[in-house]
CSV table of C-alpha atoms in Angstrom, one decimal:
chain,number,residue,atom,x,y,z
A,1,UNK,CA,36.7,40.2,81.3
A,2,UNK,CA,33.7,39.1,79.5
A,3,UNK,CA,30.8,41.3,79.0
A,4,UNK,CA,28.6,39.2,81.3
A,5,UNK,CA,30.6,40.5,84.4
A,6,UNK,CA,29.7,42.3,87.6
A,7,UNK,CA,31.0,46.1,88.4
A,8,UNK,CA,31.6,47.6,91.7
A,9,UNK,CA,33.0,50.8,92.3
A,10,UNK,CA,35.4,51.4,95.7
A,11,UNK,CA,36.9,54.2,97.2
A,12,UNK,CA,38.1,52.3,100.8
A,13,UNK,CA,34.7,53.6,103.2
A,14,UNK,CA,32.8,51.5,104.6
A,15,UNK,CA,29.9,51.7,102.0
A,16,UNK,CA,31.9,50.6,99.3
A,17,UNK,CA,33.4,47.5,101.1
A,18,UNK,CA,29.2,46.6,101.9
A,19,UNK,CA,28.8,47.2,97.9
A,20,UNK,CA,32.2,45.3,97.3
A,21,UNK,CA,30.9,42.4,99.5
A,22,UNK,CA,27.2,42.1,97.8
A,23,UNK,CA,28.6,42.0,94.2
A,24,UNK,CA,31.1,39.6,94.8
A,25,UNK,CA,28.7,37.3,96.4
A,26,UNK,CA,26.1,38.5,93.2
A,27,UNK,CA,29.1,37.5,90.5
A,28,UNK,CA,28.9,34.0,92.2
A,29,UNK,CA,25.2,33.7,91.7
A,30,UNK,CA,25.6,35.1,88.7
A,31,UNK,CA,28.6,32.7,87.5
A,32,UNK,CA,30.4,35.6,86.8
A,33,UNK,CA,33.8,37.8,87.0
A,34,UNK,CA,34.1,41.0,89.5
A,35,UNK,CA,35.4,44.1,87.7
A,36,UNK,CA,36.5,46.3,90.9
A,37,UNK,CA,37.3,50.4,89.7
A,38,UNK,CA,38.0,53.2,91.6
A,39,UNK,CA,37.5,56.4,90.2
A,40,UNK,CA,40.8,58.9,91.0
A,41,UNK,CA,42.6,61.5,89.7
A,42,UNK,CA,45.6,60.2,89.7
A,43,UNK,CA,45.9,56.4,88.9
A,44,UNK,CA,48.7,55.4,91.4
A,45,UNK,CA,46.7,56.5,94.2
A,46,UNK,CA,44.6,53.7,93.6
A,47,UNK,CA,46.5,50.6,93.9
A,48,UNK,CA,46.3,50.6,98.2
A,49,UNK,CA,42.4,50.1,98.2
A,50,UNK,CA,42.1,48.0,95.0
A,51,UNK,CA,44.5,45.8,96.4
A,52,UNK,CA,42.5,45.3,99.6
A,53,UNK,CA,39.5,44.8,97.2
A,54,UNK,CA,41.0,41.7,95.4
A,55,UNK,CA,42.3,40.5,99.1
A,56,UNK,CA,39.3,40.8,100.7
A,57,UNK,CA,37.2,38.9,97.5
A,58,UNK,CA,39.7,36.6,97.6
A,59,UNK,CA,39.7,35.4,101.3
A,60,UNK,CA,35.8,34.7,100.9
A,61,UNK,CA,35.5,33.3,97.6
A,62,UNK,CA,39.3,32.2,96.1
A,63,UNK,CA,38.1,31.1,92.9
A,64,UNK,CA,36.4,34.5,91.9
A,65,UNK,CA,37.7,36.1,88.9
A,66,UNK,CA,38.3,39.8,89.8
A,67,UNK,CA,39.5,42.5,87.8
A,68,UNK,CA,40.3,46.1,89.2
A,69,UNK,CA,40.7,49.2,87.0
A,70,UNK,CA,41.4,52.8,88.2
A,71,UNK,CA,39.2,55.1,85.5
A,72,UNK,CA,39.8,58.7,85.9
A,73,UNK,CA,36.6,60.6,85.5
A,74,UNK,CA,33.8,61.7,87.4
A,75,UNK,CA,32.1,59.0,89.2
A,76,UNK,CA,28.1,59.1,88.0
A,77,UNK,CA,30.0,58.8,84.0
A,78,UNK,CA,32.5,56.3,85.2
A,79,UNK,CA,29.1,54.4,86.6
A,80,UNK,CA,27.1,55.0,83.6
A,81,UNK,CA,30.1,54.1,81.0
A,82,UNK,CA,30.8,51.1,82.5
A,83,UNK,CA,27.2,49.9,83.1
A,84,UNK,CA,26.7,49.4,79.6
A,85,UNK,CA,29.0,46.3,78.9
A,86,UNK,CA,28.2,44.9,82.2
A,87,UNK,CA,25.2,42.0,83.5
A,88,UNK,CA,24.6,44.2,87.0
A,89,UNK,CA,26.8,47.2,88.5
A,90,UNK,CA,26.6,47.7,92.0
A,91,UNK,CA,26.2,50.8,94.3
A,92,UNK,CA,25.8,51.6,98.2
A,93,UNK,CA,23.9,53.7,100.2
A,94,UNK,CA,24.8,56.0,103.2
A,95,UNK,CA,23.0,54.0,105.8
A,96,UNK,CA,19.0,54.4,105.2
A,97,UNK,CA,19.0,58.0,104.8
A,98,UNK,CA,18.9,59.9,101.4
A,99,UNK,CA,21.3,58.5,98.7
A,100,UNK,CA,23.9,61.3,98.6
A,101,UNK,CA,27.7,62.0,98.6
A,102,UNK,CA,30.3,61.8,96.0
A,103,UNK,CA,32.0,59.1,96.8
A,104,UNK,CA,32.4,56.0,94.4
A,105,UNK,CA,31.1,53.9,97.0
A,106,UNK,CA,27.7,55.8,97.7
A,107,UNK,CA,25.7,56.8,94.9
A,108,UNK,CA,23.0,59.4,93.9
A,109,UNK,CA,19.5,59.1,92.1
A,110,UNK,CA,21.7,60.4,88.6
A,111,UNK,CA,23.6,56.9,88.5
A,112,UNK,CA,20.1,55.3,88.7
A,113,UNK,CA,18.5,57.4,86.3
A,114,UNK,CA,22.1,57.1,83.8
A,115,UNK,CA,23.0,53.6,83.9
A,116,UNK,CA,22.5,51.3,80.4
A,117,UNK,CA,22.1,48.2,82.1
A,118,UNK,CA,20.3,46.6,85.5
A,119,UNK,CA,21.9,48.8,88.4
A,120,UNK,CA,22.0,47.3,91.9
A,121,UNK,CA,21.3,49.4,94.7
A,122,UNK,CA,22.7,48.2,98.0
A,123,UNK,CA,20.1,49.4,101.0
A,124,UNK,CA,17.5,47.8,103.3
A,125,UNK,CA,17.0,47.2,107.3
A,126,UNK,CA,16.7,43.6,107.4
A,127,UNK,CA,18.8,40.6,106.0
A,128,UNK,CA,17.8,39.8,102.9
A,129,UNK,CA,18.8,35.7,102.3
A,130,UNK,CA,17.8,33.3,99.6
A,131,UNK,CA,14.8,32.2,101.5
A,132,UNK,CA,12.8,35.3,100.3
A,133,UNK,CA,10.9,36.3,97.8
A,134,UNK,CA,12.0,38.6,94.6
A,135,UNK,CA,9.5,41.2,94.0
A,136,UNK,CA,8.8,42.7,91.0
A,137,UNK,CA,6.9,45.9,90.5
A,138,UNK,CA,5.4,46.1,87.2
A,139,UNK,CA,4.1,49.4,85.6
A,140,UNK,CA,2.7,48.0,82.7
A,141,UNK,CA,3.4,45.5,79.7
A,142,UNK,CA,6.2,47.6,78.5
A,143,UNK,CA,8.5,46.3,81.1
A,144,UNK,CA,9.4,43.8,79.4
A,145,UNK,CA,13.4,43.9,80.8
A,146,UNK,CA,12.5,44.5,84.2
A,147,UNK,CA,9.9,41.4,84.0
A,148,UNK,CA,12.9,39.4,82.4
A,149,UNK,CA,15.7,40.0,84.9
A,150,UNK,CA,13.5,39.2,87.7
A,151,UNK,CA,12.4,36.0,86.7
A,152,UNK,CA,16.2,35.1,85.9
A,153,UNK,CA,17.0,36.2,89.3
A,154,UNK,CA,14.1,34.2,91.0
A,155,UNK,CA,15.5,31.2,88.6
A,156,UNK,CA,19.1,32.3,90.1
A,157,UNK,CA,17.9,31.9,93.7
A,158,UNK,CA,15.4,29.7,93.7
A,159,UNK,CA,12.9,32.0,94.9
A,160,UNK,CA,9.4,32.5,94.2
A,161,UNK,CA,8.5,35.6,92.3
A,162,UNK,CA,6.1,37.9,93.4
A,163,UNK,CA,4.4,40.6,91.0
A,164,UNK,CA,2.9,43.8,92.0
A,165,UNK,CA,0.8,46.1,89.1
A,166,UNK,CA,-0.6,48.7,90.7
A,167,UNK,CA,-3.1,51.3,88.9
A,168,UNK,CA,-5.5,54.0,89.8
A,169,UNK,CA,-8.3,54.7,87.8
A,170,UNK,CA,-8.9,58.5,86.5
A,171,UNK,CA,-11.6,60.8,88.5
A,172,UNK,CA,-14.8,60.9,86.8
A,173,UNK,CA,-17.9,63.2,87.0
A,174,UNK,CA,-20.6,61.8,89.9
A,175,UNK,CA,-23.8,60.2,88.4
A,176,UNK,CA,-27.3,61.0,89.4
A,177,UNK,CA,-28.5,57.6,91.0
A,178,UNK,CA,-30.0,55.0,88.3
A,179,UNK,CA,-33.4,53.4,88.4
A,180,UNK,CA,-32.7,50.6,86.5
A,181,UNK,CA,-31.1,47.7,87.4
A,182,UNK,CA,-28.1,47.9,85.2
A,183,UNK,CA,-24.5,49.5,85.7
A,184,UNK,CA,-24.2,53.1,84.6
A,185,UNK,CA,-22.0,54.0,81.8
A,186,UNK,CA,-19.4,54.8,84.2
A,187,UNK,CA,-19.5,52.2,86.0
A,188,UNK,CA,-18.9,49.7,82.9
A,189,UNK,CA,-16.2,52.1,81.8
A,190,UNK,CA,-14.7,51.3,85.3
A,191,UNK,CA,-15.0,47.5,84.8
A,192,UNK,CA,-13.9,47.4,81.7
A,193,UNK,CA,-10.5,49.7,82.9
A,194,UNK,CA,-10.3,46.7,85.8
A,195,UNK,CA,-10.4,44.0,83.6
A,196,UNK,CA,-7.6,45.4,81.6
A,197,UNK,CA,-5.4,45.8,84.0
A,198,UNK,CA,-5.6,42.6,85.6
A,199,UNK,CA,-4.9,41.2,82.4
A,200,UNK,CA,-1.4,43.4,82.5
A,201,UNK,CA,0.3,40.6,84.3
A,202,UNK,CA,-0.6,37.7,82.3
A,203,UNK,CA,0.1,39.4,78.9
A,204,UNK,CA,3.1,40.9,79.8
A,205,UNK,CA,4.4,37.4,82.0
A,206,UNK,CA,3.2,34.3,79.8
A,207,UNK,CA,6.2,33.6,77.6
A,208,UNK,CA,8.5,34.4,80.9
A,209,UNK,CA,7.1,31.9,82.7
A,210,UNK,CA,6.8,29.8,80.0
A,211,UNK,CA,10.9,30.2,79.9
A,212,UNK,CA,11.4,29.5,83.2
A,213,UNK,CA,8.8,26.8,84.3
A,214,UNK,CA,10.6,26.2,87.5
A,215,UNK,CA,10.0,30.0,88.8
A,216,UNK,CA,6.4,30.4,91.1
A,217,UNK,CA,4.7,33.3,90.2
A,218,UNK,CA,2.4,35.0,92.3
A,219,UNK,CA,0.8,38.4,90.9
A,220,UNK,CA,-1.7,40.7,92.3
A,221,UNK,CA,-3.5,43.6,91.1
A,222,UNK,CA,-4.2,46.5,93.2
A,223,UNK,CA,-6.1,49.9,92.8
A,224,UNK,CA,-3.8,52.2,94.9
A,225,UNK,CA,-0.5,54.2,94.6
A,226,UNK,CA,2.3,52.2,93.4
A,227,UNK,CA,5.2,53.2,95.7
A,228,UNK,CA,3.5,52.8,98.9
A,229,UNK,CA,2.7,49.4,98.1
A,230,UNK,CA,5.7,48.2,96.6
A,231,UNK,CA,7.2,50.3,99.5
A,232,UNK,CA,5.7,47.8,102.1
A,233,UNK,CA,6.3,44.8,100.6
A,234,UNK,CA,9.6,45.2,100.2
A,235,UNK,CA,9.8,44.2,104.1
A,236,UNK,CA,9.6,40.8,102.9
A,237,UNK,CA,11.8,40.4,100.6
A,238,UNK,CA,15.0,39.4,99.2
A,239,UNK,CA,15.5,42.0,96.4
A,240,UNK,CA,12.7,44.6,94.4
A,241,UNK,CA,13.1,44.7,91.2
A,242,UNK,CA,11.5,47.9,89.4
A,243,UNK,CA,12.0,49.5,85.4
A,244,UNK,CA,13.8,52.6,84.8
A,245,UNK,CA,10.9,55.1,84.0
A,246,UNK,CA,13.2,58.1,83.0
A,247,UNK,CA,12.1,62.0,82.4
A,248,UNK,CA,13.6,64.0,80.6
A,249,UNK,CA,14.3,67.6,82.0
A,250,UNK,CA,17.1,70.2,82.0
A,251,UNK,CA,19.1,68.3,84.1
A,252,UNK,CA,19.3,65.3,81.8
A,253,UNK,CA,17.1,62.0,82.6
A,254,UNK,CA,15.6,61.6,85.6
A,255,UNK,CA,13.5,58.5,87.7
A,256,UNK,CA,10.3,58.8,87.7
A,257,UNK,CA,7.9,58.5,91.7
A,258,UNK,CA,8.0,55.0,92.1
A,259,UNK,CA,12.3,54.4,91.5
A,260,UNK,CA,13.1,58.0,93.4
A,261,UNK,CA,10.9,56.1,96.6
A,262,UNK,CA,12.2,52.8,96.7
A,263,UNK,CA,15.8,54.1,96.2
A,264,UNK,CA,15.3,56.5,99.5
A,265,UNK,CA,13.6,53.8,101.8
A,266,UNK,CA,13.3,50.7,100.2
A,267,UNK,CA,13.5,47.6,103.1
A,268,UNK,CA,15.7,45.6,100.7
A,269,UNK,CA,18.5,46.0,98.0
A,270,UNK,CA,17.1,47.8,94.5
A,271,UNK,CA,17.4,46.6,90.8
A,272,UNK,CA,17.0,49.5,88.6
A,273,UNK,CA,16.4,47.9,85.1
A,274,UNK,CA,16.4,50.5,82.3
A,275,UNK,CA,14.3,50.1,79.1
A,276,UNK,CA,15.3,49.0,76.0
């Protein structure tokens, strides 16, 4: 298997055949191979459900190329390790509720906030088609790999791209009223701060789009918290793609506000991209 192919972990519930089912139909979009594991203890316990994997693949897309592996392991390292060499790993979700459980198939905020390549969360409340938009949230010009895959995966489905930077400007002291007709100090700082942010998107997009002429772009600016507004328009669209912005604490890396939001209630399948 190359190392431009899509990974899926099973373990024969239901959420893993809806993960199962979204990255064989993303390995097609892609033009890629499916690499199917199951994590286990022991290895011949695996062969039943990986079998049913490569059947089920097989009876909606025969000329798939799909691999299976069991790994033995814990699932968030199996996840992780095998993220690295791949173009997109795919996870589900227990319904629209918290992402718990230890299942293969289901997956926690530590796979998200471990993988080494784009990590594709399977979630949302509405069908999500190629006739919608991909939406990226962009944090700043630093997200450079974030602001890459989804212009590729816009490209991929023919979509239009929308982009959403989202800042908030710092609190600063009240001023006493001015006489003259000019903008206060503060107020200029304030100007100046929304003038560079605008500019985030066109900086951090123009050789993008210059790579991918055939991709609509529409961006917007807005002065409020990010995660409520990416939260909302995810409702209209296809996929959200959003940067890894990891923390480092005691318990090893962790997603920053905006990821740990969209994973929980997102309206629409998640792309975690990580950095670097």
């Amino acid at each position: 298997m190359t190392s431009h192919h899509i990974v899926v972990g099973v373990d024969g519930s239901l959420i893993s055949v809806r993960a199962l089912d979204r990255a064989a139909a993303e390995a097609v979009r892609h033009g890629t191979g499916l690499r199917v594991l199951y994590a286990v203890s022991d290895r011949d316990e695996a062969a039943p459900v990986l079998n049913h994997a490569v059947s089920r693949i097989h009876a909606r897309y025969p000329e798939l190329l799909v691999e299976t592996a069991a790994v033995e392991g814990g699932v968030v390292r199996s996840l992780a390790r095998e993220s690295a060499a791949a173009a997109l790993t795919v996870v589900g979700t227990r319904g629209l509720g918290a992402l718990t459980g230890p299942a293969f198939g289901s997956v926690s905020l530590r796979p998200a906030a471990l993988a080494q390549g784009p990590l594709l969360v399977v979630r949302g409340d509405h069908p999500c088609d190629d006739g919608q938009d991909v939406l990226l949230g962009l944090a700043d010009d630093t997200d450079t790999q974030a602001a890459a895959y989804a212009f590729q995966e816009a490209e991929r489905r023919g979509a239009r791209l929308r982009v959403l930077h989202s800042w908030s400007h710092r609190h600063s002291t009240p001023e006493l009223p001015s006489f003259v007709p000019t903008r206060s100090p503060g107020q200029e700082r304030l100007a100046r701060e929304a003038l560079a942010e605008e500019a985030v998107p066109r900086y951090a997009l123009t050789q993008l789009q210059d790579r991918h002429p055939d991709v609509t772009v529409e961006t917007h600016t807005v002065r409020a918290a990010p995660a409520a507004e990416l939260l909302a328009a995810t409702r209209e669209a296809a996929v959200v793609v959003i940067g890894a912005h990891r923390r480092t604490s005691v318990l090893g890396p962790r997603l920053g506000p905006v990821a740990r939001t969209l994973l929980h209630r997102a309206h629409c399948p998640v792309v975690v991209v990580p950095h670097g």
